[in-house]
Tab-separated table of C-alpha atoms in Angstrom:
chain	number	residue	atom	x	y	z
A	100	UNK	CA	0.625	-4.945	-19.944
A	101	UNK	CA	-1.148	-7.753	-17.791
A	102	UNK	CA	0.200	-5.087	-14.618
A	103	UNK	CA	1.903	-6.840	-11.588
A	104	UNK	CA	0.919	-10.668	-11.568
A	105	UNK	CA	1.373	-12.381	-7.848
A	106	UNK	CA	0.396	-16.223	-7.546
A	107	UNK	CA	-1.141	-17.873	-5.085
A	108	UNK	CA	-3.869	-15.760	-5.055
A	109	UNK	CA	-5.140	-17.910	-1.823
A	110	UNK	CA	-2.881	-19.684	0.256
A	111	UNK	CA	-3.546	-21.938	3.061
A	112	UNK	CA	-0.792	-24.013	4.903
A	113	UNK	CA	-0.057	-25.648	8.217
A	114	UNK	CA	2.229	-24.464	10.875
A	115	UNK	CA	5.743	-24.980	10.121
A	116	UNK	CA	5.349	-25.927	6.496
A	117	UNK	CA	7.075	-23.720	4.151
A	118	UNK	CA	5.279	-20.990	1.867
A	119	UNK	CA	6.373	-19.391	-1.261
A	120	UNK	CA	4.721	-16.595	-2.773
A	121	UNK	CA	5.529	-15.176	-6.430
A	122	UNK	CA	5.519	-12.084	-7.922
A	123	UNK	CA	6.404	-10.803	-11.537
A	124	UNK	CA	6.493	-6.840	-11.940
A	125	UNK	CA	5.199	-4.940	-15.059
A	126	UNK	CA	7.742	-4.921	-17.326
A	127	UNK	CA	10.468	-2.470	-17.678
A	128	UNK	CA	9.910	-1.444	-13.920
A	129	UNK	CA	13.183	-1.385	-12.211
A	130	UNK	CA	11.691	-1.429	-8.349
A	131	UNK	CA	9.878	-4.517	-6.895
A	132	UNK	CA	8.288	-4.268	-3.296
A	133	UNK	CA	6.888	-6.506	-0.717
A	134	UNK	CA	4.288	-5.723	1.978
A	135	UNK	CA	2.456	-7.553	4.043
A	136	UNK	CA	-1.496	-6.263	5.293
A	137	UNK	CA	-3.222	-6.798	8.058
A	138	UNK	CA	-6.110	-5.305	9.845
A	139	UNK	CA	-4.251	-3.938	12.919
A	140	UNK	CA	-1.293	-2.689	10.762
A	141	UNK	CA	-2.465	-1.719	7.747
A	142	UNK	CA	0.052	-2.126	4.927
A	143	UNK	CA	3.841	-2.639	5.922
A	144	UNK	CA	6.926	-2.576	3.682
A	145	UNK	CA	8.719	-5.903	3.810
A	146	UNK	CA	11.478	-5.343	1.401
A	147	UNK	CA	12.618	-3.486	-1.679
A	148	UNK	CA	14.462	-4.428	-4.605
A	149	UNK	CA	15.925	-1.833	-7.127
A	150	UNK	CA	17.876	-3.490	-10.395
A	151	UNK	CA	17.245	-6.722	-8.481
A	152	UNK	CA	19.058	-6.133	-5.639
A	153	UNK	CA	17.786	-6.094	-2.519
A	154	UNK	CA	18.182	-2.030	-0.879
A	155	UNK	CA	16.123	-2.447	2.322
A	156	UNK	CA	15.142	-5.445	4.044
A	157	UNK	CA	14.415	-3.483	7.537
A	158	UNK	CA	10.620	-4.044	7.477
A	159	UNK	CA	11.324	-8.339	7.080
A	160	UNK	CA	10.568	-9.421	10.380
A	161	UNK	CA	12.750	-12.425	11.370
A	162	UNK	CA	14.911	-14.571	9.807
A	163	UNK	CA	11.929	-16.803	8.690
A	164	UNK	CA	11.187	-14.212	6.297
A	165	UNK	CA	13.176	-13.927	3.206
A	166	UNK	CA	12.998	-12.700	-0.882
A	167	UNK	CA	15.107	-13.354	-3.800
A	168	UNK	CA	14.877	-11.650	-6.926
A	169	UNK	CA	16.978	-13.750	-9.373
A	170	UNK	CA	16.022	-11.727	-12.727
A	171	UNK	CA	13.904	-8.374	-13.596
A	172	UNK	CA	10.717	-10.236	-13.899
A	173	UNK	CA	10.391	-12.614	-11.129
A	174	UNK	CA	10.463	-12.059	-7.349
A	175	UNK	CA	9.485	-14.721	-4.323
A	176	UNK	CA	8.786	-14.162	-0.649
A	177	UNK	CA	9.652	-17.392	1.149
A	178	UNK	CA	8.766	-18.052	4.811
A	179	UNK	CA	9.829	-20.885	6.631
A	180	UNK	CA	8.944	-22.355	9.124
A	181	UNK	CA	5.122	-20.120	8.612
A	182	UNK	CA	3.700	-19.253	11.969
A	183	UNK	CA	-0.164	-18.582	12.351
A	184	UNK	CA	0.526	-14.554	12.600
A	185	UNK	CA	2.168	-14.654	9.728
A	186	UNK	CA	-1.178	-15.073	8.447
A	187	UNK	CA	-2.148	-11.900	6.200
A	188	UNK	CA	-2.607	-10.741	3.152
A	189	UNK	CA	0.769	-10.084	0.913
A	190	UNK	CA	1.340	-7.538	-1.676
A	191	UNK	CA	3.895	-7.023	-4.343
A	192	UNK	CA	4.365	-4.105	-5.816
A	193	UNK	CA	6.497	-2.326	-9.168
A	194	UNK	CA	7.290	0.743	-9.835
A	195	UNK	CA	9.953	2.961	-12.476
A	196	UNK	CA	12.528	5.834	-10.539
A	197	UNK	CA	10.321	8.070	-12.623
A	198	UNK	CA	6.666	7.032	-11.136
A	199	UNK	CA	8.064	6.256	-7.405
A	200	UNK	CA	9.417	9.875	-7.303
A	201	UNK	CA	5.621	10.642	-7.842
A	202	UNK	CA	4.788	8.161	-5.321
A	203	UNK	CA	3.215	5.650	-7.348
A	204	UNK	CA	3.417	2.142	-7.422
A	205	UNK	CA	1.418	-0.226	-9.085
A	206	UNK	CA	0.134	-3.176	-7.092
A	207	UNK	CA	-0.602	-6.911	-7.385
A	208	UNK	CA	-4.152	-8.432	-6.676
A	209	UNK	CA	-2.002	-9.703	-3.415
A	210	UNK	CA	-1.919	-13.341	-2.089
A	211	UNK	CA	-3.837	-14.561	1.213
A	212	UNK	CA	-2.136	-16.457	3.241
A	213	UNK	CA	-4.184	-18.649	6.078
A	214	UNK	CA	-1.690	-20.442	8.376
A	215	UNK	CA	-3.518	-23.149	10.563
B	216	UNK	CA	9.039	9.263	14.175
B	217	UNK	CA	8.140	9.444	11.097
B	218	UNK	CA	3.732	8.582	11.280
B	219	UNK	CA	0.582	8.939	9.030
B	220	UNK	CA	-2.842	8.579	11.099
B	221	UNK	CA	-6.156	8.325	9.385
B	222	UNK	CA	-9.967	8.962	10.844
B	223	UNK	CA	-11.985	7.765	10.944
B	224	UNK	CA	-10.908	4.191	10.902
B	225	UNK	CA	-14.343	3.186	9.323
B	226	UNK	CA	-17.409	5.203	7.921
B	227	UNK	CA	-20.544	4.386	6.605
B	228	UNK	CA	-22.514	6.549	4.956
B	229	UNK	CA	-25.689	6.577	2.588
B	230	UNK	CA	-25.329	7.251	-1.565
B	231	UNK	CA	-25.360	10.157	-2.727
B	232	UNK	CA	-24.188	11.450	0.375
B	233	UNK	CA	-20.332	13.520	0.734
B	234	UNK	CA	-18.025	12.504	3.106
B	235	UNK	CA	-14.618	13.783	4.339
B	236	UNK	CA	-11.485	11.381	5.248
B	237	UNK	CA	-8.630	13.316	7.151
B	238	UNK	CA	-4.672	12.241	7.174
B	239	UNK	CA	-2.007	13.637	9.442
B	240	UNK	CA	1.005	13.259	9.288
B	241	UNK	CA	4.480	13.805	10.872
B	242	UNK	CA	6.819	12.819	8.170
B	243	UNK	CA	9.785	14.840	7.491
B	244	UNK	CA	11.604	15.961	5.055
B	245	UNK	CA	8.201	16.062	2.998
B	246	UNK	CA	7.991	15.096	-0.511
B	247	UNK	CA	4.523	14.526	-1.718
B	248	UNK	CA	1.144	13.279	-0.222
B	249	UNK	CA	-0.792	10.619	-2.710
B	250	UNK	CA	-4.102	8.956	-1.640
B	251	UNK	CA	-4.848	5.357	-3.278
B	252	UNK	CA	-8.404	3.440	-3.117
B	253	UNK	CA	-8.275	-0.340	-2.388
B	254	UNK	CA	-11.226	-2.024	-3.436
B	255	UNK	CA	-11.845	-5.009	-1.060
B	256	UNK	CA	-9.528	-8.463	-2.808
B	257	UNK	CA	-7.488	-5.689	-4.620
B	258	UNK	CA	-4.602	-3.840	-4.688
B	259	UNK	CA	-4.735	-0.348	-3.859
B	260	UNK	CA	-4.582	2.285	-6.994
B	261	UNK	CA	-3.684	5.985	-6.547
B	262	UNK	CA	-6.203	8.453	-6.698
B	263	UNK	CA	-4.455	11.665	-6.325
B	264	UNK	CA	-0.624	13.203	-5.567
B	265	UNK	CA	0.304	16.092	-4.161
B	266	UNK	CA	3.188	18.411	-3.510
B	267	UNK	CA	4.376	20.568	-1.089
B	268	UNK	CA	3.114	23.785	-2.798
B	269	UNK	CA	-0.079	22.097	-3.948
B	270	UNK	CA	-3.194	22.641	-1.371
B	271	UNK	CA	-5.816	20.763	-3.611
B	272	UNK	CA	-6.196	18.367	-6.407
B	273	UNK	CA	-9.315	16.832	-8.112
B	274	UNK	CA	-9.933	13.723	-9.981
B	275	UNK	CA	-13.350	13.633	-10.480
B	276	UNK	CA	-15.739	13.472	-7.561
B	277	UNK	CA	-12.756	12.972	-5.626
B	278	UNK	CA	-11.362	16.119	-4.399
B	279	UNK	CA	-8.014	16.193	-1.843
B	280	UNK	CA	-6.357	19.265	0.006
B	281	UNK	CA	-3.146	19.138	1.731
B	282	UNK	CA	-2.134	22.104	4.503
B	283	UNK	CA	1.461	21.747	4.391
B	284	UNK	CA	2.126	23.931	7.712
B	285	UNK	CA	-0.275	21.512	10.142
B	286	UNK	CA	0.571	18.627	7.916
B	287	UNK	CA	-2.942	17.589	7.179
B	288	UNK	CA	-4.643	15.919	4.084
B	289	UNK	CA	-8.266	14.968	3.783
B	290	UNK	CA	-9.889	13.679	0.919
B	291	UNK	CA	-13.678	14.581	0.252
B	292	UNK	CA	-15.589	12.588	-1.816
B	293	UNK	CA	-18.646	14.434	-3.477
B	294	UNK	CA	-22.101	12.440	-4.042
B	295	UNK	CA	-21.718	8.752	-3.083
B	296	UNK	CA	-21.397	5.950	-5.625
B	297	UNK	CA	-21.788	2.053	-4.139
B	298	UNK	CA	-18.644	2.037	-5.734
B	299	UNK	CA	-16.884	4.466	-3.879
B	300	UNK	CA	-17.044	1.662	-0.869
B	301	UNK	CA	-13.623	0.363	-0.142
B	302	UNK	CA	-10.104	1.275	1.879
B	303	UNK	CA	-8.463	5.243	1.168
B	304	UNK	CA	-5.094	5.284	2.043
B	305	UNK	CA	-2.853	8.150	2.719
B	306	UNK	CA	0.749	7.694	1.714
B	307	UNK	CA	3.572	9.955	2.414
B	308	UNK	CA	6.580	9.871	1.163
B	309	UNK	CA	10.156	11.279	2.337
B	310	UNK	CA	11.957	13.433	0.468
B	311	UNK	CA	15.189	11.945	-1.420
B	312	UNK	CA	14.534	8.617	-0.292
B	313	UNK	CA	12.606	5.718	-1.752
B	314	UNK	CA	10.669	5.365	1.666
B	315	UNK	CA	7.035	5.342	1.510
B	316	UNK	CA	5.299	5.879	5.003
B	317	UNK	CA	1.440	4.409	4.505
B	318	UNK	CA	-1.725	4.969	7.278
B	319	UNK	CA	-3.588	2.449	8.039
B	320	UNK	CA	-6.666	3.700	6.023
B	321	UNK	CA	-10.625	4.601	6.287
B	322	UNK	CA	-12.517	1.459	5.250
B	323	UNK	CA	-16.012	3.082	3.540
B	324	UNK	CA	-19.058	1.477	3.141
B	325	UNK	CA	-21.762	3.245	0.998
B	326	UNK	CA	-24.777	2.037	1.327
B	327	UNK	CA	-28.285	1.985	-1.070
């Protein structure tokens, strides 16, 4: 398995446009997660699917923020309109009931997002 | 509140030399402790898990305790590789829940 694929890798965009990011989980893993990274926060959980449907969305910030997951191997984190702080570095991650119990997760290679 | 702190915040140290990174946290109920590496323009990767009866674990030169009772962690890392230089984070999770509460890491840099 290729492990968890996110595109952009690099993203740069202007104020108020609108940014997609993708994510497809290894296969067969029935939980998808979003976090976002930054220097002063570290790593922060955005959202969490499980079977594709969405089971906490606490950690999304405002309603600019928001993620679909419309089949088991594709996921997108959408912001619009982007503000500058939104400006980090964004991680998806996949994991089975079986490995999360064991606390592990298998991350993307994450997607940088510069917003100017 | 439930909080994982890491220290140092950065290190540097020389190869071949050990070093020590320390977690604590206040997380409860407790399920297990894992530590992951993030290489800098990656993804972290775990390193090692423990449980709440477990006090040390080793995968290779990477050796981590947990004290259960002062809910501490560290994770010493015998004889320096270059490679060894990137992010550790401690990760705590909370028992019967699919809630993952992360530090905000040691960034290492090994140097020649």
């Amino acid at each position: 398995d290729a492990g968890v694929i996110q595109s952009p890798r690099h993203e740069v965009t202007e104020m108020g446009q609108e940014v997609t990011l993708r994510c497809k989980p290894i296969s067969g893993h029935d939980y998808l997660f979003w976090y976002r990274q930054t220097m002063m926060r570290g790593l922060e959980l955005l959202i969490y699917f499980n079977n594709n449907v969405p089971i906490d969305d606490s950690g999304m910030p405002e309603d600019r923020f928001s993620a679909k997951m419309p089949n088991a191997s594709f996921s997108t984190l959408k912001i619009q309109p982007s503000e500058p702080r939104d400006s980090a570095v964004y991680f998806c991650a996949s994991s089975t009931s079986l490995t999360l119990a064991k606390n592990i997760q298998y991350f993307g290679a994450g997607t940088r997002l510069s917003v100017l | 509140k439930n909080q994982v702190e890491q220290s140092p915040q950065s290190l540097i140290i020389l190869e071949g030399k050990n070093c020590t990174l320390q977690c604590n946290y206040t997380v409860s109920p407790f399920s297990n402790l894992r530590w992951y590496k993030q290489d800098t323009g990656r993804g972290p990767v775990s390193l090692t898990i423990m449980t709440f009866s477990e006090n040390t674990k080793s995968n290779g030169r990477y050796t981590a305790t947990l004290d259960a009772d002062t809910k501490q962690s560290s994770l010493h890392i015998t004889a320096s590789q270059l490679s060894d230089s990137a992010s550790y984070i401690c990760v705590v999770s909370v028992h019967n829940t699919d809630k993952l509460i992360f530090g905000t890491g040691t960034r290492l840099q090994v140097f020649p």
